[in-house]
Coordinates of C-alpha atoms and ligand atoms in Angstrom, one line a residue:
X1 CA 0.0 0.0 0.0
X2 CA 1.0 3.6 -0.5
X3 CA 1.2 5.0 3.1
X4 CA 1.9 8.5 4.4
X5 CA 3.4 8.4 7.9
X6 CA 3.4 11.5 10.2
X7 CA 5.1 11.7 13.6
X8 CA 8.5 10.1 14.0
X9 CA 8.9 10.2 17.8
X10 CA 9.7 7.2 20.1
X11 CA 6.7 5.2 18.7
X12 CA 6.4 6.5 15.1
X13 CA 10.0 5.9 14.1
X14 CA 9.8 2.2 14.8
X15 CA 6.3 1.8 13.6
X16 CA 7.2 3.4 10.2
X17 CA 10.2 1.1 9.9
X18 CA 7.9 -2.0 10.3
X19 CA 5.6 -0.8 7.6
X20 CA 8.6 -0.5 5.3
X21 CA 9.8 -4.0 6.3
X22 CA 6.4 -5.3 5.4
X23 CA 6.9 -4.0 1.9
X24 CA 4.7 -0.9 2.0
X25 CA 5.6 2.3 0.1
X26 CA 6.1 4.8 2.9
X27 CA 6.3 8.6 2.7
X28 CA 7.3 10.3 6.0
X29 CA 6.9 13.7 7.6
X30 CA 8.0 15.0 11.0
X31 CA 7.9 18.5 12.4
X32 CA 11.6 18.3 13.2
X33 CA 12.9 17.1 9.8
X34 CA 16.1 15.5 11.1
X35 CA 14.1 12.6 12.7
X36 CA 13.2 11.5 9.2
X37 CA 16.8 11.1 8.0
X38 CA 17.4 7.5 9.1
X39 CA 14.2 6.3 7.5
X40 CA 14.9 8.2 4.3
X41 CA 18.3 6.6 4.1
X42 CA 16.5 3.2 4.4
X43 CA 14.2 4.0 1.5
X44 CA 11.3 6.1 2.8
X45 CA 10.3 9.2 0.7
X46 CA 10.4 12.6 2.5
X47 CA 7.3 14.7 2.3
X48 CA 7.6 18.5 2.5
X49 CA 4.2 18.9 4.3
X50 CA 1.6 16.7 6.0
X51 CA -0.7 17.3 3.0
X52 CA 2.0 15.9 0.7
X53 CA 2.2 12.8 3.0
X54 CA -1.5 12.3 2.6
X55 CA -1.5 11.5 -1.1
X56 CA -1.6 7.7 -0.8
X57 CA -4.2 5.1 0.2
X58 CA -3.7 5.7 3.9
X59 CA -2.1 8.5 6.1
X60 CA -1.1 7.4 9.6
X61 CA -0.5 9.9 12.5
X62 CA 1.2 9.1 15.8
X63 CA 1.7 12.4 17.5
X64 CA 2.2 13.7 21.0
X65 CA -1.2 15.2 21.8
X66 CA -4.3 17.0 20.7
X67 CA -2.4 20.2 19.8
X68 CA 0.0 18.3 17.5
X69 CA -2.8 16.4 15.8
X70 CA -4.8 19.6 15.3
X71 CA -1.7 21.3 13.7
X72 CA -1.1 18.4 11.4
X73 CA -4.8 17.9 10.4
X74 CA -6.2 21.4 10.3
X75 CA -3.1 23.6 9.7
X76 CA -2.4 25.4 6.4
X77 CA -0.5 22.4 4.9
X78 CA -2.5 19.9 7.0
X79 CA -3.9 16.6 6.0
X80 CA -7.4 18.1 5.4
X81 CA -6.0 20.6 3.0
X82 CA -5.0 17.8 0.6
X83 CA -7.3 17.1 -2.3
X84 CA -6.7 13.4 -1.9
X85 CA -9.1 11.2 0.2
X86 CA -6.6 9.0 1.9
X87 CA -8.0 7.2 5.0
X88 CA -6.6 9.0 8.1
X89 CA -5.5 6.3 10.6
X90 CA -5.0 8.2 13.9
X91 CA -2.9 6.2 16.4
X92 CA -2.2 9.1 18.9
X93 CA -3.8 9.1 22.4
X94 CA -6.1 12.1 22.1
X95 CA -9.2 13.5 23.6
X96 CA -12.6 12.0 22.7
X97 CA -13.6 15.6 21.8
X98 CA -10.9 15.9 19.1
X99 CA -11.8 12.4 17.8
X100 CA -15.4 13.6 17.4
X101 CA -14.2 16.9 15.6
X102 CA -11.9 15.0 13.3
X103 CA -14.6 12.4 12.4
X104 CA -16.9 15.2 11.3
X105 CA -14.1 17.2 9.5
X106 CA -13.2 14.1 7.5
X107 CA -16.8 13.5 6.6
X108 CA -17.1 17.1 5.4
X109 CA -13.9 16.6 3.3
X110 CA -15.2 13.4 1.8
X111 CA -12.6 11.3 3.5
X112 CA -12.7 8.9 6.5
X113 CA -11.1 8.8 9.9
X114 CA -10.1 5.5 11.5
X115 CA -9.2 5.9 15.2
X116 CA -6.6 3.3 16.0
X117 CA -4.8 4.0 19.3
X118 CA -2.3 1.5 20.3
X119 CA -1.3 -0.4 23.5
X120 CA 2.4 -1.2 23.9
X121 CA 5.6 0.6 24.6
X122 CA 8.4 1.4 22.0
X123 CA 9.9 -2.1 22.5
X124 CA 6.6 -3.7 21.6
X125 CA 6.2 -1.3 18.7
X126 CA 9.7 -2.3 17.4
X127 CA 8.8 -6.0 17.6
X128 CA 5.5 -5.3 15.7
X129 CA 3.6 -6.5 18.8
X130 CA 1.3 -3.6 19.4
X131 CA -2.3 -4.1 20.3
X132 CA -4.6 -1.9 18.3
X133 CA -8.1 -0.7 19.2
X134 CA -9.7 0.4 15.9
X135 CA -13.0 2.0 15.2
X136 CA -14.4 3.4 11.9
X137 CA -16.5 2.4 8.9
X138 CA -16.2 -1.4 8.4
X139 CA -14.9 -1.1 4.8
X140 CA -12.2 1.3 5.9
X141 CA -11.2 -1.1 8.7
X142 CA -11.0 -3.9 6.2
X143 CA -8.7 -1.8 4.0
X144 CA -6.4 -1.0 7.0
X145 CA -5.9 -4.7 7.9
X146 CA -2.6 -5.0 6.1
X147 CA -1.3 -1.9 7.9
X148 CA -2.4 -3.2 11.3
X149 CA -0.9 -6.6 10.6
X150 CA 2.5 -5.0 9.9
X151 CA 2.7 -3.1 13.2
X152 CA 0.7 -5.1 15.7
X153 CA -0.1 -8.6 17.1
X154 CA -3.8 -8.1 17.4
X155 CA -6.5 -5.6 16.3
X156 CA -9.7 -5.2 18.3
X157 CA -12.6 -3.7 16.4
X158 CA -14.6 -1.3 18.6
X159 CA -17.3 -0.4 16.1
X160 CA -18.2 2.2 13.5
X161 CA -17.8 5.4 15.5
X162 CA -14.1 6.4 15.7
X163 CA -14.1 8.1 19.1
X164 CA -15.2 4.8 20.7
X165 CA -11.6 3.5 20.2
X166 CA -10.2 6.6 21.9
X167 CA -12.3 6.0 25.0
X168 CA -11.1 2.4 25.2
X169 CA -7.5 3.6 25.0
X170 CA -8.1 6.2 27.8
X171 CA -9.7 3.5 30.0
X172 CA -6.7 1.3 29.3
X173 CA -4.1 3.9 30.3
X174 CA -6.0 4.7 33.4
X175 CA -6.0 1.0 34.3
X176 CA -2.2 0.6 33.6
X177 CA -1.3 3.5 35.9
X178 CA -3.7 2.3 38.6
X179 CA -1.9 -1.1 38.4
X180 CA 1.5 0.7 38.8
X181 CA 0.1 2.7 41.8
X182 CA -1.2 -0.5 43.5
X183 CA 2.1 -2.4 42.8
X184 CA 4.2 0.5 43.9
X185 CA 2.3 0.9 47.2
X186 CA 2.5 -2.9 47.8
X187 CA 6.2 -3.1 47.0
X188 CA 6.9 -0.2 49.4
X189 CA 5.0 -1.9 52.1
X190 CA 6.7 -5.2 51.5
X191 CA 10.2 -3.6 51.4
X192 CA 9.6 -1.7 54.7
X193 CA 8.8 -5.1 56.3
X194 CA 12.0 -6.6 54.9
X195 CA 10.7 -8.4 51.8
X196 CA 12.5 -7.5 48.6
X197 CA 10.5 -5.9 45.7
X198 CA 11.6 -8.7 43.4
X199 CA 10.2 -11.4 45.7
X200 CA 6.8 -9.7 46.0
X201 CA 6.7 -9.3 42.2
X202 CA 7.6 -13.0 41.7
X203 CA 4.8 -14.1 44.0
X204 CA 2.2 -11.8 42.6
X205 CA 2.9 -12.3 38.9
X206 CA 3.2 -16.0 39.5
X207 CA -0.3 -16.2 41.2
X208 CA -3.2 -13.9 40.6
X209 CA -1.5 -11.0 38.8
X210 CA 0.3 -12.5 35.8
X211 CA -0.6 -9.8 33.4
X212 CA 1.7 -7.8 31.1
X213 CA 0.9 -4.6 33.0
X214 CA 2.3 -6.0 36.3
X215 CA 5.1 -7.9 34.6
X216 CA 6.4 -5.1 32.4
X217 CA 6.1 -2.3 35.0
X218 CA 7.0 -4.5 37.9
X219 CA 10.3 -5.3 36.2
X220 CA 11.0 -1.5 35.7
X221 CA 10.3 -0.9 39.4
X222 CA 12.5 -3.7 40.6
X223 CA 15.4 -2.3 38.5
X224 CA 14.6 1.3 39.3
X225 CA 14.8 1.7 35.5
X226 CA 12.7 4.9 35.1
X227 CA 15.2 6.5 32.7
X228 CA 15.3 6.7 29.7
X229 CA 11.5 7.1 29.6
X230 CA 9.7 4.7 27.3
X231 CA 6.6 6.7 28.0
X232 CA 7.4 10.1 29.6
X233 CA 5.5 11.2 32.7
X234 CA 4.2 14.5 31.0
X235 CA 2.6 12.3 28.3
X236 CA 1.1 10.2 31.1
X237 CA -0.2 13.3 32.8
X238 CA -1.7 14.4 29.5
X239 CA -3.6 11.1 29.3
X240 CA -4.9 11.3 32.8
X241 CA -6.2 14.8 32.0
X242 CA -7.9 13.4 29.0
X243 CA -9.5 10.7 31.1
X244 CA -10.6 13.4 33.5
X245 CA -12.2 15.5 30.7
X246 CA -14.1 12.4 29.4
X247 CA -15.2 11.6 33.0
X248 CA -16.5 15.1 33.5
X249 CA -18.5 15.1 30.3
X250 CA -20.3 11.9 31.4
X251 CA -20.5 12.8 35.1
X252 CA -18.3 9.8 36.2
X253 CA -16.6 10.2 39.6
X254 CA -13.1 8.6 39.5
X255 CA -11.5 9.2 42.9
X256 CA -8.5 6.9 42.1
X257 CA -7.8 9.1 39.0
X258 CA -7.1 12.1 41.3
X259 CA -4.4 10.2 43.2
X260 CA -2.7 9.1 40.0
X261 CA -2.7 12.7 38.6
X262 CA -1.2 14.1 41.8
X263 CA 1.5 11.4 41.8
X264 CA 2.4 12.1 38.2
X265 CA 2.5 15.9 39.0
X266 CA 4.8 15.2 42.0
X267 CA 7.0 12.9 39.8
X268 CA 7.6 15.6 37.2
X269 CA 8.0 18.4 39.8
X270 CA 10.7 16.4 41.7
X271 CA 12.3 14.4 39.0
X272 CA 11.9 16.4 35.8
X273 CA 10.2 15.7 32.5
X274 CA 12.5 12.9 31.3
X275 CA 11.3 10.2 33.7
X276 CA 9.0 7.3 32.7
X277 CA 5.4 7.6 33.9
X278 CA 5.9 4.6 36.1
X279 CA 8.3 6.9 38.1
X280 CA 5.3 7.5 40.4
X281 CA 6.7 4.4 42.1
X282 CA 9.8 6.4 43.1
X283 CA 7.7 9.1 44.7
X284 CA 5.5 6.6 46.5
X285 CA 8.6 4.9 47.9
X286 CA 10.2 8.2 48.9
X287 CA 7.0 9.4 50.7
X288 CA 7.4 6.3 52.9
X289 CA 11.1 6.9 53.5
X290 CA 11.9 3.8 51.6
Ligands
LIG1 P1 7.2 11.4 21.3 O1 8.4 10.6 21.3 O2 7.1 12.6 22.3 O3 6.9 12.0 19.8 C1 5.9 12.9 19.6 C2 5.8 13.2 18.2 O4 4.8 14.3 18.0 C3 7.0 13.7 17.5 O5 7.0 13.3 16.1 C4 6.9 15.3 17.6 O6 7.6 16.0 16.6 C5 5.4 15.4 17.3 N1 4.8 16.7 17.7 C6 4.7 17.2 19.0 N2 4.1 18.4 18.9 C7 3.9 18.7 17.6 C8 3.2 19.8 17.0 N3 2.8 20.8 17.7 N4 3.1 19.7 15.6 C9 3.6 18.6 14.9 N5 4.2 17.5 15.5 C10 4.3 17.6 16.8 O7 5.8 10.6 21.7 P2 5.6 9.0 21.5 O8 6.1 8.3 22.7 O9 6.1 8.6 20.2 O10 4.0 9.0 21.5 C11 3.2 9.4 20.4 C12 1.7 9.1 20.7 O11 1.6 7.7 21.0 C13 1.2 9.8 22.0 O12 -0.1 10.2 21.8 C14 1.3 8.8 23.0 O13 0.4 9.0 24.1 C15 1.0 7.5 22.3 N6 1.5 6.3 22.9 C16 2.8 6.2 23.3 C17 3.3 5.0 23.9 C18 4.6 5.0 24.5 O14 4.9 4.0 25.3 N7 5.6 5.9 24.2 C19 2.5 3.9 23.9 C20 1.2 3.9 23.4 C21 0.7 5.1 22.8 P3 9.1 16.5 16.9 O15 10.0 15.4 16.6 O16 9.2 17.7 16.0 O17 9.1 16.9 18.4

């Protein structure tokens, strides 16, 4: 397929490479052009603008946040200024509100949005093992199957309304950070009673908590490997704020969410912006003098 790929950060750079490995014809664009150099050297075509990248069958975006996706979609040289009708596959973790706005804007433009946020850190992305939650018109989802197969291990279809996939992603990120919070509090408790973090993790993941969330983040916590950040704390805070906005719209009290946001805030304030979002475990331990 002829694919435009926009956003070559931690996730995008490895996802784009997997599309090329699968034999797709990939045109790339990134705000900071230097990040495209390696992929261009490997055979990708460099686009001068997002609109130019949107000339193929599909244009994929994996960008930091709502502001970034708005700039790339609605800006003067944005995707929606292109005459072509490429399917826009949006992988970024964004607000439900922006997903709704983009769905309508694509309909007005005569094109289609597929919301396809992903679960999995950069290592999973590199191994083409992402999980994809995809929503959009069924024929567009069918057309995107080869793209999803090249970058992920499983695609879940969430239905015909794109924003539904974004709410699933936000629920997932809330649950991941809640798992980190629970594990960090338990590890701190165990440690202060003389039980090593690794021992607690082995028992929990070997009994009732053998899920990737506990295994992956538990390993990071045992090794205190919060830097370099696979998913930086400010991005995690962005996501918890998106969860909060979605909860407010629907009048859903989420008391645990408030704790998670405050712990992320304290993590960035005390440790800087370059720490992984699971760095909340460091703050939780320090608060206990551990
Ligand atoms: P990242 O490394 O910070 O990359 C962000 C990308 O967005 C870069 O290409 C950056 O361009 C671009 N960007 C930022 N602001 C922009 C703007 N105003 N206009 C145009 N482009 C802009 O982030 P990431 O870790 O790859 O994450 C990308 C998305 O995937 C996020 O929505 C994140 O929540 C989601 N996600 C991440 C993970 C993870 O573990 N990392 C997992 C699942 C989902 P520059 O290079 O010019 O800065």
